[in-house]
CSV table of N, CA and C in Angstrom, one decimal:
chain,number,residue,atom,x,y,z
A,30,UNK,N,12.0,-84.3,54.7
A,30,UNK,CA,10.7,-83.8,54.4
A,30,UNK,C,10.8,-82.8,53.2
A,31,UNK,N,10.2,-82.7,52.4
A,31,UNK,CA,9.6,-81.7,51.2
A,31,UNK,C,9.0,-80.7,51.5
A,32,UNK,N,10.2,-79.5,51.3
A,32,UNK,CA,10.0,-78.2,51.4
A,32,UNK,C,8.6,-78.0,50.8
A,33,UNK,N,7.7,-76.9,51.1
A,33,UNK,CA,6.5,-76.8,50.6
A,33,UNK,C,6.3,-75.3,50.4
A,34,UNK,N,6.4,-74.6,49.2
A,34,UNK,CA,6.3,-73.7,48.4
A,34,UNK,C,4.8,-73.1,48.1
A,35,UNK,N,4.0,-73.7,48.0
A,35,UNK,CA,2.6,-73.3,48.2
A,35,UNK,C,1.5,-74.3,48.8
A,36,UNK,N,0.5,-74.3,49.4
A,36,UNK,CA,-0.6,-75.1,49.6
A,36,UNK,C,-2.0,-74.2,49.6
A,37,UNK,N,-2.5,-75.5,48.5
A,37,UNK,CA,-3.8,-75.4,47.5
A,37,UNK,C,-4.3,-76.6,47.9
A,38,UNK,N,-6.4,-76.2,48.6
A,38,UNK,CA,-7.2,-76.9,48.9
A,38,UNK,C,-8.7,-76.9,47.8
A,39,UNK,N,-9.4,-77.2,47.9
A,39,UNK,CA,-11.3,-77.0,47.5
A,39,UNK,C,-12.0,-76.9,48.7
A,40,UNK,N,-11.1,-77.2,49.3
A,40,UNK,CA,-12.5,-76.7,50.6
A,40,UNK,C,-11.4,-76.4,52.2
A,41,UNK,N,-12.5,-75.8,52.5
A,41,UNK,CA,-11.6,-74.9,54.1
A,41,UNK,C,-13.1,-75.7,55.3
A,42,UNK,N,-12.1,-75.6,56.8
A,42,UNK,CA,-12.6,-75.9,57.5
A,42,UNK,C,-12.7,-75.2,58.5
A,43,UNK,N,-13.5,-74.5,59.1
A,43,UNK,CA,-14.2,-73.2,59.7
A,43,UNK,C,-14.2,-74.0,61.1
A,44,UNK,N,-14.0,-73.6,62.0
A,44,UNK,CA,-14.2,-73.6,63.9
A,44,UNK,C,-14.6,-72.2,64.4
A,45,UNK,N,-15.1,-72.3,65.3
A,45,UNK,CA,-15.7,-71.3,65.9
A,45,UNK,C,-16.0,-71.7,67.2
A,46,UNK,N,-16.1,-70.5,68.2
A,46,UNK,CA,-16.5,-70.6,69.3
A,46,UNK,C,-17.9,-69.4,70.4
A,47,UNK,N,-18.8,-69.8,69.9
A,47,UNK,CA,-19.8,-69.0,70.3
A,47,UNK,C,-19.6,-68.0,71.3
A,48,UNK,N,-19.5,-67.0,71.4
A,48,UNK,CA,-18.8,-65.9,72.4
A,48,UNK,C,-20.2,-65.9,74.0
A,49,UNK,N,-20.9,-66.1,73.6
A,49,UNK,CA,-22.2,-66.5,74.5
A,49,UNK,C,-22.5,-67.6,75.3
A,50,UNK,N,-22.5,-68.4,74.1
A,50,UNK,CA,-22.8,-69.9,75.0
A,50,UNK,C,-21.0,-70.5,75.1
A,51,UNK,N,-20.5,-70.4,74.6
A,51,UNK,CA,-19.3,-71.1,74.8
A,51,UNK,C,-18.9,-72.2,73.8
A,52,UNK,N,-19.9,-72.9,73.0
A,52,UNK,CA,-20.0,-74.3,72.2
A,52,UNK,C,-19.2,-73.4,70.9
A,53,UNK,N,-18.5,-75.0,70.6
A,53,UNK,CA,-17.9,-74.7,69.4
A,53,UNK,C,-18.7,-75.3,68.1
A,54,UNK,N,-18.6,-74.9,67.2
A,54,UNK,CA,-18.9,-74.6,66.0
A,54,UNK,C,-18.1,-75.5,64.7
A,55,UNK,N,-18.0,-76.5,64.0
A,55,UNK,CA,-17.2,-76.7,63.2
A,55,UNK,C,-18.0,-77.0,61.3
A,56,UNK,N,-17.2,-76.3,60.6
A,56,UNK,CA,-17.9,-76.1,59.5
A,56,UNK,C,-17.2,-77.0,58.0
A,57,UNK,N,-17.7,-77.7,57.3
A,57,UNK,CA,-16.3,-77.9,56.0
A,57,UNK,C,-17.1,-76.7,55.0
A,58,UNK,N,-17.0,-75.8,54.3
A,58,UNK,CA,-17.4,-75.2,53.0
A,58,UNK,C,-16.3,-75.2,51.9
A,59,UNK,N,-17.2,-75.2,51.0
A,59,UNK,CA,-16.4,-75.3,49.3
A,59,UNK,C,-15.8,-74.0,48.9
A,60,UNK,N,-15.1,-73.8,49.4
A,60,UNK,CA,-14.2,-72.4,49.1
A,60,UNK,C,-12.6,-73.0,49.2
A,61,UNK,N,-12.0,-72.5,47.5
A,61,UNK,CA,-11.0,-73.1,47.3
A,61,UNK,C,-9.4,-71.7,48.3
A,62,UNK,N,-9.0,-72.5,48.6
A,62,UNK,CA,-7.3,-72.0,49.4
A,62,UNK,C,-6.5,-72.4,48.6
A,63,UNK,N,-5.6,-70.9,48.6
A,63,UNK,CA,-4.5,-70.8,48.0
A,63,UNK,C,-3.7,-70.0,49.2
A,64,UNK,N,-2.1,-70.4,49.5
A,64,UNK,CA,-1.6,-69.8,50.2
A,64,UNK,C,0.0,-70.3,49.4
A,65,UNK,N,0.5,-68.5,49.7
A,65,UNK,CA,2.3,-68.9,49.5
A,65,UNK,C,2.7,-67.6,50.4
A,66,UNK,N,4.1,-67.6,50.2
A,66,UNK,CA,4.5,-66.7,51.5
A,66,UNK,C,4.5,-65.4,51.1
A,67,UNK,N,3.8,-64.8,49.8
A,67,UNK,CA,3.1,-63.7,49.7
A,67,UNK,C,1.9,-63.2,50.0
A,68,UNK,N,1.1,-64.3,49.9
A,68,UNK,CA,-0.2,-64.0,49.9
A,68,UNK,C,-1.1,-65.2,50.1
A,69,UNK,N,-2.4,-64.6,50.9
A,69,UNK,CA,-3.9,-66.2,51.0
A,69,UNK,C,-4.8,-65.7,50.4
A,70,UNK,N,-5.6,-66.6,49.5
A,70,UNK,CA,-6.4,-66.5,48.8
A,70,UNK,C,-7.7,-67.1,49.0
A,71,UNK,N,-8.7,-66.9,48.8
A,71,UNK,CA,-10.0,-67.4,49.2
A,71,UNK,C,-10.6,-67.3,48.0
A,72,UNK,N,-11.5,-68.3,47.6
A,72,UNK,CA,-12.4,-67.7,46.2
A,72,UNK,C,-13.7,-69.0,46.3
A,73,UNK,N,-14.8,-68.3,46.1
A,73,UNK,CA,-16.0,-69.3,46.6
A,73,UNK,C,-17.0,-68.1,45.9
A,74,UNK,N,-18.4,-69.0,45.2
A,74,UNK,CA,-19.3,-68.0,45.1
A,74,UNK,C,-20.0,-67.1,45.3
A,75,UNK,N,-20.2,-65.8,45.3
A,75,UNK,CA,-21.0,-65.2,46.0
A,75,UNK,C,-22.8,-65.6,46.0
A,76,UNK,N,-23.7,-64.9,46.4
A,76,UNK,CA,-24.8,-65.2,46.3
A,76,UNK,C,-26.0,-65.0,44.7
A,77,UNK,N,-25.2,-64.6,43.5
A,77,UNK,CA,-25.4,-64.7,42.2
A,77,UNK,C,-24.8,-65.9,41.9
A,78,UNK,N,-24.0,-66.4,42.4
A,78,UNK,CA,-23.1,-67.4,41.5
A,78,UNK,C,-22.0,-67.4,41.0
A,79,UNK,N,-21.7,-66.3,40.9
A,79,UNK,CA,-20.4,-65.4,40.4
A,79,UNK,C,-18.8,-65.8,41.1
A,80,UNK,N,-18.1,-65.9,41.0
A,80,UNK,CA,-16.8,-66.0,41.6
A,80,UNK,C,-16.4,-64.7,42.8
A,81,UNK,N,-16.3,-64.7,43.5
A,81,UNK,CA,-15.9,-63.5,44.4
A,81,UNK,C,-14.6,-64.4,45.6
A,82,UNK,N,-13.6,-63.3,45.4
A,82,UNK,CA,-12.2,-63.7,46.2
A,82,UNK,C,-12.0,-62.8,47.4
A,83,UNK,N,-11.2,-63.3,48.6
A,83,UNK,CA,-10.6,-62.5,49.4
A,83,UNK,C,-9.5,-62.5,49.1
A,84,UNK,N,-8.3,-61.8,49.2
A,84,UNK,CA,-7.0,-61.3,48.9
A,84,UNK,C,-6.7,-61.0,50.4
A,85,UNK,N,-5.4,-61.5,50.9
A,85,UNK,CA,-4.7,-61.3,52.1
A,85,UNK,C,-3.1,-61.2,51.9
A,86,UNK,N,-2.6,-60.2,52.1
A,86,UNK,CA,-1.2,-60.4,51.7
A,86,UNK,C,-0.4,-60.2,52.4
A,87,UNK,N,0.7,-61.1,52.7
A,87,UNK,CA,1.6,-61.1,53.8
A,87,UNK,C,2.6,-59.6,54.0
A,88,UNK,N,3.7,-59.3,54.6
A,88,UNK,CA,4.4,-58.0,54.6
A,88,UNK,C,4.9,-58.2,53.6
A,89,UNK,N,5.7,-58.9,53.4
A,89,UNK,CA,6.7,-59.3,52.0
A,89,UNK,C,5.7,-59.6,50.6
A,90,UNK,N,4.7,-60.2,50.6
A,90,UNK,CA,4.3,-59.5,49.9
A,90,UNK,C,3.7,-58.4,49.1
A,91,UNK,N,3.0,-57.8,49.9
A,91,UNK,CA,3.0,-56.0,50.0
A,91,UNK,C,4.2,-54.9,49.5
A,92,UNK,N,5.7,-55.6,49.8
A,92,UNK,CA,6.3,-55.0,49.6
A,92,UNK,C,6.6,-55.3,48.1
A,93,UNK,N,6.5,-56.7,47.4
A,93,UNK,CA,7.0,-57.4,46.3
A,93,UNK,C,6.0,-56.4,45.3
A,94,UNK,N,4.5,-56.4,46.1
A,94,UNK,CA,3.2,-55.6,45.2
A,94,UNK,C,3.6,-54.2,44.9
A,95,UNK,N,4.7,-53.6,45.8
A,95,UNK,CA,5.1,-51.9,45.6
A,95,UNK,C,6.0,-51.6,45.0
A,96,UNK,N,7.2,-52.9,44.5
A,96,UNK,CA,7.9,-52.9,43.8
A,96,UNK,C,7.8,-52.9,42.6
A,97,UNK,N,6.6,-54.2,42.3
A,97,UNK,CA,6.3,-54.0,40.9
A,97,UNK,C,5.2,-53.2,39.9
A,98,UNK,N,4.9,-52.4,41.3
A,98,UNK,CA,4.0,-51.0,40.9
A,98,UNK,C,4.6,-49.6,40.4
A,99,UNK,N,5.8,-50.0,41.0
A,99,UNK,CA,6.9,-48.4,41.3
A,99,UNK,C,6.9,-47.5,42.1
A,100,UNK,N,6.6,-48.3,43.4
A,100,UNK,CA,5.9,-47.6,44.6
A,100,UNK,C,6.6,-47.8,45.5
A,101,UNK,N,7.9,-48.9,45.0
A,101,UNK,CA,8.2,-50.0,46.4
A,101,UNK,C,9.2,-48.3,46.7
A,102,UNK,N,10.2,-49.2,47.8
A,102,UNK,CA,11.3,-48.3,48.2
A,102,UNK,C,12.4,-48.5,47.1
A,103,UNK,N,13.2,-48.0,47.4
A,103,UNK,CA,14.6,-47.6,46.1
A,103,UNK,C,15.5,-48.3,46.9
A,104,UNK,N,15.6,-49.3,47.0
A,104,UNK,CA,17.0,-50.4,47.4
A,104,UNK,C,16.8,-51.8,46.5
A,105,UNK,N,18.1,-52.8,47.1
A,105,UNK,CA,18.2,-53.9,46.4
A,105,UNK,C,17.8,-55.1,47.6
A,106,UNK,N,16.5,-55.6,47.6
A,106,UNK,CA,16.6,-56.5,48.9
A,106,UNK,C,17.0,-57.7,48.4
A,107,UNK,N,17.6,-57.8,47.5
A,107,UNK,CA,18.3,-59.6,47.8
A,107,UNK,C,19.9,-59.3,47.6
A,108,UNK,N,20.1,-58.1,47.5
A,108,UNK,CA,22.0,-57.8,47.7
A,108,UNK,C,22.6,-57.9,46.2
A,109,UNK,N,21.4,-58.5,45.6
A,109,UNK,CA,22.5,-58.9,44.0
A,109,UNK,C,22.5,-57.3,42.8
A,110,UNK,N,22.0,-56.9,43.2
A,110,UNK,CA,22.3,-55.4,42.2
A,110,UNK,C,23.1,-54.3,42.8
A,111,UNK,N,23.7,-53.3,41.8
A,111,UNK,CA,24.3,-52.5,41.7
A,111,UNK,C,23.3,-51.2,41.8
């Protein structure tokens, strides 16, 4: 099987479960997915038309984001520096 490094869609598919009645809910909308093992991405119109994203970032990537801000911690996490 083929290791898989990121997955990218155009549309997401929403479930739900009514907290009241109990019925489930299923939705497709046009909001494009982006995920890798830093981060998930959401990006779909807002109500102008406009592009508007959600940004979700995993721990590792949070820490990758503080690194390259100058924020991260002061060590070597992959062992290969001095």
């Amino acid at each position: 099987m083929e290791e898989i490094f990121q997955i990218n869609a155009h549309e997401v598919t929403v479930e739900v479960k009514d907290e009241r009645t109990g019925e489930v809910f299923r939705r497709v909308l046009p909001i494009d997915y982006y995920e890798n093992a830093n981060v998930l991405k959401l990006t779909a119109e807002n109500l102008d038309g406009s592009e508007a994203s959600l940004v979700f970032y995993t721990a590792r990537g949070l820490e990758r984001l503080r690194d390259l801000t100058g924020k991260g911690a002061d060590h070597d996490s992959c062992g290969t520096h001095v």
